[in-house]
């Protein structure tokens, strides 16, 4: 249950929260208590302080359209998505940060196209100890340098809780990867800040659990959460994963968080990325993550799915037309 | 292996086929023998008769882009899809034929929008014996009447081999349903005719098996096969199925058959159909199957996923813009 | 809803059934009407004729433990399973009937071990037209010959409705394969006879749908249905399928039908069949289908998963011990 | 590739490892270098120091039967599993530590039956922030007290990397949960110790990735890893998960690590746990994790799947018979 406190009750909100073991947040200048969804009636002790309340069938509460019907607005640096913006942000860059030279070329590509946000993995959540594990802090610092040199926003992934503070420090939007999205060490750290957080859906994660991961961040006081669908694991192995666009339609209907899609990881093959990305944009979504590499064949990770720069430019051009046909613009 | 016979060998193609236990078909005025893909070299006895040959890694052969790179053209009545047409056919109508009145209203809706093809189930492949099982032959005859009265093409589904002859007789394109797509009684009957056949992917069927079902029809001599993706079964139950658009990208890359999508069955809820249908059209596909009912709430099957007629008109309008943005038109 | 009719109402049971659009069957000397589970109260017109009635949450009705708590007894020839028997029938034989010699060797193996039932596929539901499709009617006749020569029961699979009558004629228990289990042409034909029917679960089929397929046969008047779990399709491809033993525990709790398991198809590799078969037997099940071939390497289908005869004898010996530990015996 | 160093090369193993960017471990008194499986030939610089080497098709290396064919022996306190022991350890206790009283009753139950290892969750990896999150450090300390008072081994789960040091300190075997098994913060911490580590398979994790998680620990120098299958997520929702016993047969064939099964989480319902646990034991496995609670109805987590103590005693008795039938004993 979400309880909006009356104005004169805000001063002792923390005390009230403790009484009913609720979370307490301030959102858009109002004060809320949030309990589990099992609670269906306002506790007697709170009645006098309650301005408004919402009852829920399950633990999707702050992210629910029932609580707030319009889509949340989230700013990634100076670029705003969600809300009434009709912006679809196109985030590009390599799977892994491999060198300053590589990242500089990606940054220049983005700048030349008027794009604003650069991706690149520093801590790679590889499934084998014998693969390239990412450049770690060195990679983070290259990203930070690009931010400084080109005025780009940067996004990179937290692999586990041991380096979440570094990630928070060096990025404009924190990415919680598909394998880390149940990691409460990461989620709770992201709940304490105000920087935007992009949570990727685990490939074995239900939509319900996915949005509940966002509730960890929202109920902790950070309202700036973006959901990212990147493909689920199914019996089909002709493609790397299965991008769940039915799930995206479900999220659009039930949740108030902006939605970003990652067709590169879902498909696993560059040949399908353009076609899938067009499909995503036609749904009226808030962003895309696309992997691009100056020379995909020699990439240290995910070589088969990264676009080369010509393909990325073609993609940008194709997406602009599709976005326009549904009333959106690529930013 | 596919072997194209020299012109002077065509007369005894049947004898040659028997020698190597191959299928023999004529396609676009040429004569072909088709063996299993295990065969990697032209048999010595056939060398003198071979004009051309194609070796394959697996049993996707006639449907493969390696055999024929351009997409096949298939005519549904007078409406042509595939090939160079850039047509996306929008097929509409109710889940089940329930009455002549109901189907007449659907027919008039389509005609008013310039659409050409009417869907409606007569033999319903229900999973419970206690549900509405469809009107059977009576339903087929109502469909046939609509064809006559409105000049529409009609499509309906064969549930099992016992009524396949009736279906073939009364429709312009035969639909093989997701639960029937391994049914060789149906597939072999469809291989002997020239009417187009739309094969729906089983919800537990790999892409490989899906296209191999088409090979049953193609290798029997009917080149007019259309593939239909309609959602696979995954762990996610927030939506009815998961529409596999990664799979569609795979089919576009590897196969030469036109592709139709069915977002209604995949989603299972009317609220997501518009958004998903736009996604499908943005991929540059050859058709859509959309369920629409004059009053979805009282539908005898699939009540939750059928659009009402206002929603269907809105869909048509939205899809025209998206189609245009990728160089296609809705027909 | 299931309604048990009073004794004096049985004479006009058919008329009553028609009035409420119900199925009418006689089972264990009592007369029942069965409607959809949506009906929650006995119709007023039937009240006077109703001895007893059962209301259900869903369309698992005749197969439900709520209707009949004890497991049904089914006779396969002279071998009885289910009920109070604590028999686990071990059905063996090759994937496909390939020759009389091959099948004779399998028959002699079974007889030497005191086993009673021989399996072998005549109509193979292959997913490619270019694979071995089975010997068809010739295969059926070889099976029938083995029955006559060795006094064995035989079981073989119906691939589609076109040959269901031949299958019914030549076998002691009809197998409906995983790809054919939604086939109403087959299900309805099996509903009209009294021979036992083994229904395999489709690899993309929920437990609910699986048991509802049995309801097609039961509600048509044939009470002799056996369920067979043979593996479902999941994201894991290290094995051919995933044997769903959680599902078996669910079936044991909720359904009154005997349960047979097929670890050969689930595993796909001979190395795991012994271990898995022991697991199955330890659950207290009613039967096992195991593929065995005189020389698996040259088998025309499923070569990798068939046991050779030494492995089959070892399996039999191992299973006897496990069966005994749970109070069952292998028959 | 795994390279066994000659005895006289061991002194400079670290230097050699650095040269070829390999891991260096000592195992059973021998010294090994481990590189990625992409390396197929011994580097020239190492030839003179190489006693033996193993080439692998993929990154399952130290865990592979190709490297060491016999199953590894792992000691949990004084209880040894794996190797030639034929021991199946039965680990029992509640889902969550809720109070000292509750855990004391569980400890006394185990002791009364001669069992040695107590489970109980202190940091619960819940999917909602609004559910009971576990007692944390307080729970750990109750577990530690039971160890001291009853001489039991204790096992509990690490939820994320922020508390892994506490877990390592207070337990006899560290459990890495299904949602945390990709967490390199945890895996790398466990690689540096010698205490046994039980890794649960993620519900969306392939067998290949599962064993590769073990390779993170093994290649870091801790040879004491146990694999735990606890059910994967499939389309079937009648049960909570699907216990993958085909996967267990695969692990038995390909890997040298002991295998523990968790039928409680897989099934999700107490009614199926006995039947499934018998299935597991019949495969000849090394252990079972079973949830038991003094009063399951009031449990703070997983209420539906925990056995009461009578059911747990019955389970123990049933499993002893099955274990004996396959040459194992319950410890």
JSON list of C-alpha atoms in Angstrom, two decimals, chain C residues 39-154:
[
{"chain": "C", "resi": 39, "resn": "UNK", "atom": "CA", "xyz": [-21.21, -24.84, -14.59]},
{"chain": "C", "resi": 40, "resn": "UNK", "atom": "CA", "xyz": [-21.15, -24.64, -10.79]},
{"chain": "C", "resi": 41, "resn": "UNK", "atom": "CA", "xyz": [-24.72, -25.64, -9.88]},
{"chain": "C", "resi": 42, "resn": "UNK", "atom": "CA", "xyz": [-26.87, -28.58, -10.97]},
{"chain": "C", "resi": 43, "resn": "UNK", "atom": "CA", "xyz": [-29.38, -27.29, -13.57]},
{"chain": "C", "resi": 44, "resn": "UNK", "atom": "CA", "xyz": [-32.92, -27.21, -12.19]},
{"chain": "C", "resi": 45, "resn": "UNK", "atom": "CA", "xyz": [-34.13, -29.63, -14.84]},
{"chain": "C", "resi": 46, "resn": "UNK", "atom": "CA", "xyz": [-31.65, -32.24, -13.65]},
{"chain": "C", "resi": 47, "resn": "UNK", "atom": "CA", "xyz": [-32.09, -31.94, -9.91]},
{"chain": "C", "resi": 48, "resn": "UNK", "atom": "CA", "xyz": [-34.62, -34.74, -9.67]},
{"chain": "C", "resi": 49, "resn": "UNK", "atom": "CA", "xyz": [-32.29, -37.13, -11.51]},
{"chain": "C", "resi": 50, "resn": "UNK", "atom": "CA", "xyz": [-29.06, -36.32, -9.71]},
{"chain": "C", "resi": 51, "resn": "UNK", "atom": "CA", "xyz": [-27.59, -38.84, -7.27]},
{"chain": "C", "resi": 52, "resn": "UNK", "atom": "CA", "xyz": [-24.31, -37.01, -6.76]},
{"chain": "C", "resi": 53, "resn": "UNK", "atom": "CA", "xyz": [-22.34, -34.22, -8.37]},
{"chain": "C", "resi": 54, "resn": "UNK", "atom": "CA", "xyz": [-18.82, -32.77, -8.45]},
{"chain": "C", "resi": 55, "resn": "UNK", "atom": "CA", "xyz": [-17.86, -29.17, -9.16]},
{"chain": "C", "resi": 56, "resn": "UNK", "atom": "CA", "xyz": [-14.41, -28.34, -10.56]},
{"chain": "C", "resi": 57, "resn": "UNK", "atom": "CA", "xyz": [-12.20, -25.29, -10.76]},
{"chain": "C", "resi": 58, "resn": "UNK", "atom": "CA", "xyz": [-11.12, -26.17, -14.30]},
{"chain": "C", "resi": 59, "resn": "UNK", "atom": "CA", "xyz": [-11.68, -28.68, -17.09]},
{"chain": "C", "resi": 60, "resn": "UNK", "atom": "CA", "xyz": [-9.75, -31.52, -15.45]},
{"chain": "C", "resi": 61, "resn": "UNK", "atom": "CA", "xyz": [-12.83, -33.43, -14.33]},
{"chain": "C", "resi": 62, "resn": "UNK", "atom": "CA", "xyz": [-13.01, -37.17, -15.07]},
{"chain": "C", "resi": 63, "resn": "UNK", "atom": "CA", "xyz": [-9.25, -37.43, -14.61]},
{"chain": "C", "resi": 64, "resn": "UNK", "atom": "CA", "xyz": [-9.36, -35.57, -11.30]},
{"chain": "C", "resi": 65, "resn": "UNK", "atom": "CA", "xyz": [-8.70, -37.10, -7.90]},
{"chain": "C", "resi": 66, "resn": "UNK", "atom": "CA", "xyz": [-11.65, -35.01, -6.75]},
{"chain": "C", "resi": 67, "resn": "UNK", "atom": "CA", "xyz": [-13.95, -37.17, -8.84]},
{"chain": "C", "resi": 68, "resn": "UNK", "atom": "CA", "xyz": [-12.23, -40.49, -8.13]},
{"chain": "C", "resi": 69, "resn": "UNK", "atom": "CA", "xyz": [-9.47, -40.53, -5.59]},
{"chain": "C", "resi": 70, "resn": "UNK", "atom": "CA", "xyz": [-7.94, -43.91, -6.31]},
{"chain": "C", "resi": 71, "resn": "UNK", "atom": "CA", "xyz": [-5.76, -44.40, -9.36]},
{"chain": "C", "resi": 72, "resn": "UNK", "atom": "CA", "xyz": [-7.54, -46.02, -12.32]},
{"chain": "C", "resi": 73, "resn": "UNK", "atom": "CA", "xyz": [-6.67, -49.58, -13.25]},
{"chain": "C", "resi": 74, "resn": "UNK", "atom": "CA", "xyz": [-5.79, -50.13, -16.90]},
{"chain": "C", "resi": 75, "resn": "UNK", "atom": "CA", "xyz": [-5.16, -53.51, -18.55]},
{"chain": "C", "resi": 76, "resn": "UNK", "atom": "CA", "xyz": [-2.61, -53.74, -21.35]},
{"chain": "C", "resi": 77, "resn": "UNK", "atom": "CA", "xyz": [-3.45, -57.18, -22.67]},
{"chain": "C", "resi": 78, "resn": "UNK", "atom": "CA", "xyz": [-3.22, -59.35, -19.57]},
{"chain": "C", "resi": 79, "resn": "UNK", "atom": "CA", "xyz": [-0.90, -56.99, -17.73]},
{"chain": "C", "resi": 80, "resn": "UNK", "atom": "CA", "xyz": [-2.68, -54.70, -15.33]},
{"chain": "C", "resi": 81, "resn": "UNK", "atom": "CA", "xyz": [-1.22, -51.39, -14.11]},
{"chain": "C", "resi": 82, "resn": "UNK", "atom": "CA", "xyz": [-2.56, -48.73, -11.79]},
{"chain": "C", "resi": 83, "resn": "UNK", "atom": "CA", "xyz": [-5.19, -49.32, -9.14]},
{"chain": "C", "resi": 84, "resn": "UNK", "atom": "CA", "xyz": [-3.75, -51.23, -6.20]},
{"chain": "C", "resi": 85, "resn": "UNK", "atom": "CA", "xyz": [-1.37, -53.28, -8.33]},
{"chain": "C", "resi": 86, "resn": "UNK", "atom": "CA", "xyz": [1.92, -51.51, -7.61]},
{"chain": "C", "resi": 87, "resn": "UNK", "atom": "CA", "xyz": [3.06, -52.71, -11.01]},
{"chain": "C", "resi": 88, "resn": "UNK", "atom": "CA", "xyz": [5.59, -50.76, -13.06]},
{"chain": "C", "resi": 89, "resn": "UNK", "atom": "CA", "xyz": [5.42, -52.06, -16.62]},
{"chain": "C", "resi": 90, "resn": "UNK", "atom": "CA", "xyz": [8.72, -51.96, -18.51]},
{"chain": "C", "resi": 91, "resn": "UNK", "atom": "CA", "xyz": [7.96, -51.54, -22.21]},
{"chain": "C", "resi": 92, "resn": "UNK", "atom": "CA", "xyz": [10.96, -52.05, -24.49]},
{"chain": "C", "resi": 93, "resn": "UNK", "atom": "CA", "xyz": [11.85, -52.15, -28.15]},
{"chain": "C", "resi": 94, "resn": "UNK", "atom": "CA", "xyz": [13.38, -50.07, -30.89]},
{"chain": "C", "resi": 95, "resn": "UNK", "atom": "CA", "xyz": [12.51, -46.51, -31.83]},
{"chain": "C", "resi": 96, "resn": "UNK", "atom": "CA", "xyz": [11.49, -47.60, -35.33]},
{"chain": "C", "resi": 97, "resn": "UNK", "atom": "CA", "xyz": [10.48, -50.94, -36.77]},
{"chain": "C", "resi": 98, "resn": "UNK", "atom": "CA", "xyz": [13.23, -51.48, -39.34]},
{"chain": "C", "resi": 99, "resn": "UNK", "atom": "CA", "xyz": [12.89, -55.19, -40.23]},
{"chain": "C", "resi": 100, "resn": "UNK", "atom": "CA", "xyz": [11.29, -58.39, -39.03]},
{"chain": "C", "resi": 101, "resn": "UNK", "atom": "CA", "xyz": [14.66, -59.68, -37.92]},
{"chain": "C", "resi": 102, "resn": "UNK", "atom": "CA", "xyz": [15.30, -56.62, -35.77]},
{"chain": "C", "resi": 103, "resn": "UNK", "atom": "CA", "xyz": [11.92, -56.80, -34.12]},
{"chain": "C", "resi": 104, "resn": "UNK", "atom": "CA", "xyz": [12.18, -60.52, -33.55]},
{"chain": "C", "resi": 105, "resn": "UNK", "atom": "CA", "xyz": [15.41, -60.02, -31.63]},
{"chain": "C", "resi": 106, "resn": "UNK", "atom": "CA", "xyz": [13.71, -57.39, -29.47]},
{"chain": "C", "resi": 107, "resn": "UNK", "atom": "CA", "xyz": [10.73, -59.68, -28.86]},
{"chain": "C", "resi": 108, "resn": "UNK", "atom": "CA", "xyz": [13.02, -62.49, -27.77]},
{"chain": "C", "resi": 109, "resn": "UNK", "atom": "CA", "xyz": [14.90, -60.18, -25.44]},
{"chain": "C", "resi": 110, "resn": "UNK", "atom": "CA", "xyz": [11.68, -59.16, -23.72]},
{"chain": "C", "resi": 111, "resn": "UNK", "atom": "CA", "xyz": [10.38, -62.73, -23.46]},
{"chain": "C", "resi": 112, "resn": "UNK", "atom": "CA", "xyz": [13.71, -63.89, -21.97]},
{"chain": "C", "resi": 113, "resn": "UNK", "atom": "CA", "xyz": [13.28, -61.34, -19.19]},
{"chain": "C", "resi": 114, "resn": "UNK", "atom": "CA", "xyz": [9.62, -62.06, -18.49]},
{"chain": "C", "resi": 115, "resn": "UNK", "atom": "CA", "xyz": [8.46, -58.74, -19.93]},
{"chain": "C", "resi": 116, "resn": "UNK", "atom": "CA", "xyz": [5.19, -58.45, -21.81]},
{"chain": "C", "resi": 117, "resn": "UNK", "atom": "CA", "xyz": [4.99, -55.41, -24.04]},
{"chain": "C", "resi": 118, "resn": "UNK", "atom": "CA", "xyz": [6.91, -54.48, -27.19]},
{"chain": "C", "resi": 119, "resn": "UNK", "atom": "CA", "xyz": [7.22, -51.01, -28.64]},
{"chain": "C", "resi": 120, "resn": "UNK", "atom": "CA", "xyz": [8.26, -49.97, -32.16]},
{"chain": "C", "resi": 121, "resn": "UNK", "atom": "CA", "xyz": [7.37, -47.06, -34.42]},
{"chain": "C", "resi": 122, "resn": "UNK", "atom": "CA", "xyz": [5.80, -47.70, -37.81]},
{"chain": "C", "resi": 123, "resn": "UNK", "atom": "CA", "xyz": [4.64, -44.17, -38.70]},
{"chain": "C", "resi": 124, "resn": "UNK", "atom": "CA", "xyz": [7.42, -41.87, -37.57]},
{"chain": "C", "resi": 125, "resn": "UNK", "atom": "CA", "xyz": [6.49, -38.25, -36.91]},
{"chain": "C", "resi": 126, "resn": "UNK", "atom": "CA", "xyz": [9.77, -36.91, -38.26]},
{"chain": "C", "resi": 127, "resn": "UNK", "atom": "CA", "xyz": [10.31, -33.19, -38.46]},
{"chain": "C", "resi": 128, "resn": "UNK", "atom": "CA", "xyz": [12.01, -33.37, -41.87]},
{"chain": "C", "resi": 129, "resn": "UNK", "atom": "CA", "xyz": [10.58, -34.86, -45.06]},
{"chain": "C", "resi": 130, "resn": "UNK", "atom": "CA", "xyz": [14.09, -35.99, -45.94]},
{"chain": "C", "resi": 131, "resn": "UNK", "atom": "CA", "xyz": [14.49, -38.38, -42.97]},
{"chain": "C", "resi": 132, "resn": "UNK", "atom": "CA", "xyz": [13.40, -42.02, -42.65]},
{"chain": "C", "resi": 133, "resn": "UNK", "atom": "CA", "xyz": [9.61, -41.86, -42.32]},
{"chain": "C", "resi": 134, "resn": "UNK", "atom": "CA", "xyz": [8.95, -45.36, -40.95]},
{"chain": "C", "resi": 135, "resn": "UNK", "atom": "CA", "xyz": [7.76, -48.57, -42.61]},
{"chain": "C", "resi": 136, "resn": "UNK", "atom": "CA", "xyz": [4.09, -47.65, -42.26]},
{"chain": "C", "resi": 137, "resn": "UNK", "atom": "CA", "xyz": [1.60, -50.48, -42.69]},
{"chain": "C", "resi": 138, "resn": "UNK", "atom": "CA", "xyz": [4.41, -52.98, -43.32]},
{"chain": "C", "resi": 139, "resn": "UNK", "atom": "CA", "xyz": [5.84, -52.07, -39.94]},
{"chain": "C", "resi": 140, "resn": "UNK", "atom": "CA", "xyz": [2.46, -52.50, -38.29]},
{"chain": "C", "resi": 141, "resn": "UNK", "atom": "CA", "xyz": [2.16, -55.97, -39.75]},
{"chain": "C", "resi": 142, "resn": "UNK", "atom": "CA", "xyz": [5.56, -56.98, -38.42]},
{"chain": "C", "resi": 143, "resn": "UNK", "atom": "CA", "xyz": [4.44, -55.82, -34.96]},
{"chain": "C", "resi": 144, "resn": "UNK", "atom": "CA", "xyz": [1.24, -57.85, -35.31]},
{"chain": "C", "resi": 145, "resn": "UNK", "atom": "CA", "xyz": [3.29, -60.89, -36.24]},
{"chain": "C", "resi": 146, "resn": "UNK", "atom": "CA", "xyz": [5.41, -60.53, -33.11]},
{"chain": "C", "resi": 147, "resn": "UNK", "atom": "CA", "xyz": [2.26, -60.36, -31.06]},
{"chain": "C", "resi": 148, "resn": "UNK", "atom": "CA", "xyz": [1.10, -63.61, -32.57]},
{"chain": "C", "resi": 149, "resn": "UNK", "atom": "CA", "xyz": [4.46, -65.41, -32.42]},
{"chain": "C", "resi": 150, "resn": "UNK", "atom": "CA", "xyz": [5.49, -64.37, -28.91]},
{"chain": "C", "resi": 151, "resn": "UNK", "atom": "CA", "xyz": [2.26, -63.53, -27.12]},
{"chain": "C", "resi": 152, "resn": "UNK", "atom": "CA", "xyz": [3.49, -60.00, -26.50]},
{"chain": "C", "resi": 153, "resn": "UNK", "atom": "CA", "xyz": [1.36, -56.89, -26.32]},
{"chain": "C", "resi": 154, "resn": "UNK", "atom": "CA", "xyz": [2.38, -54.30, -28.88]}
]
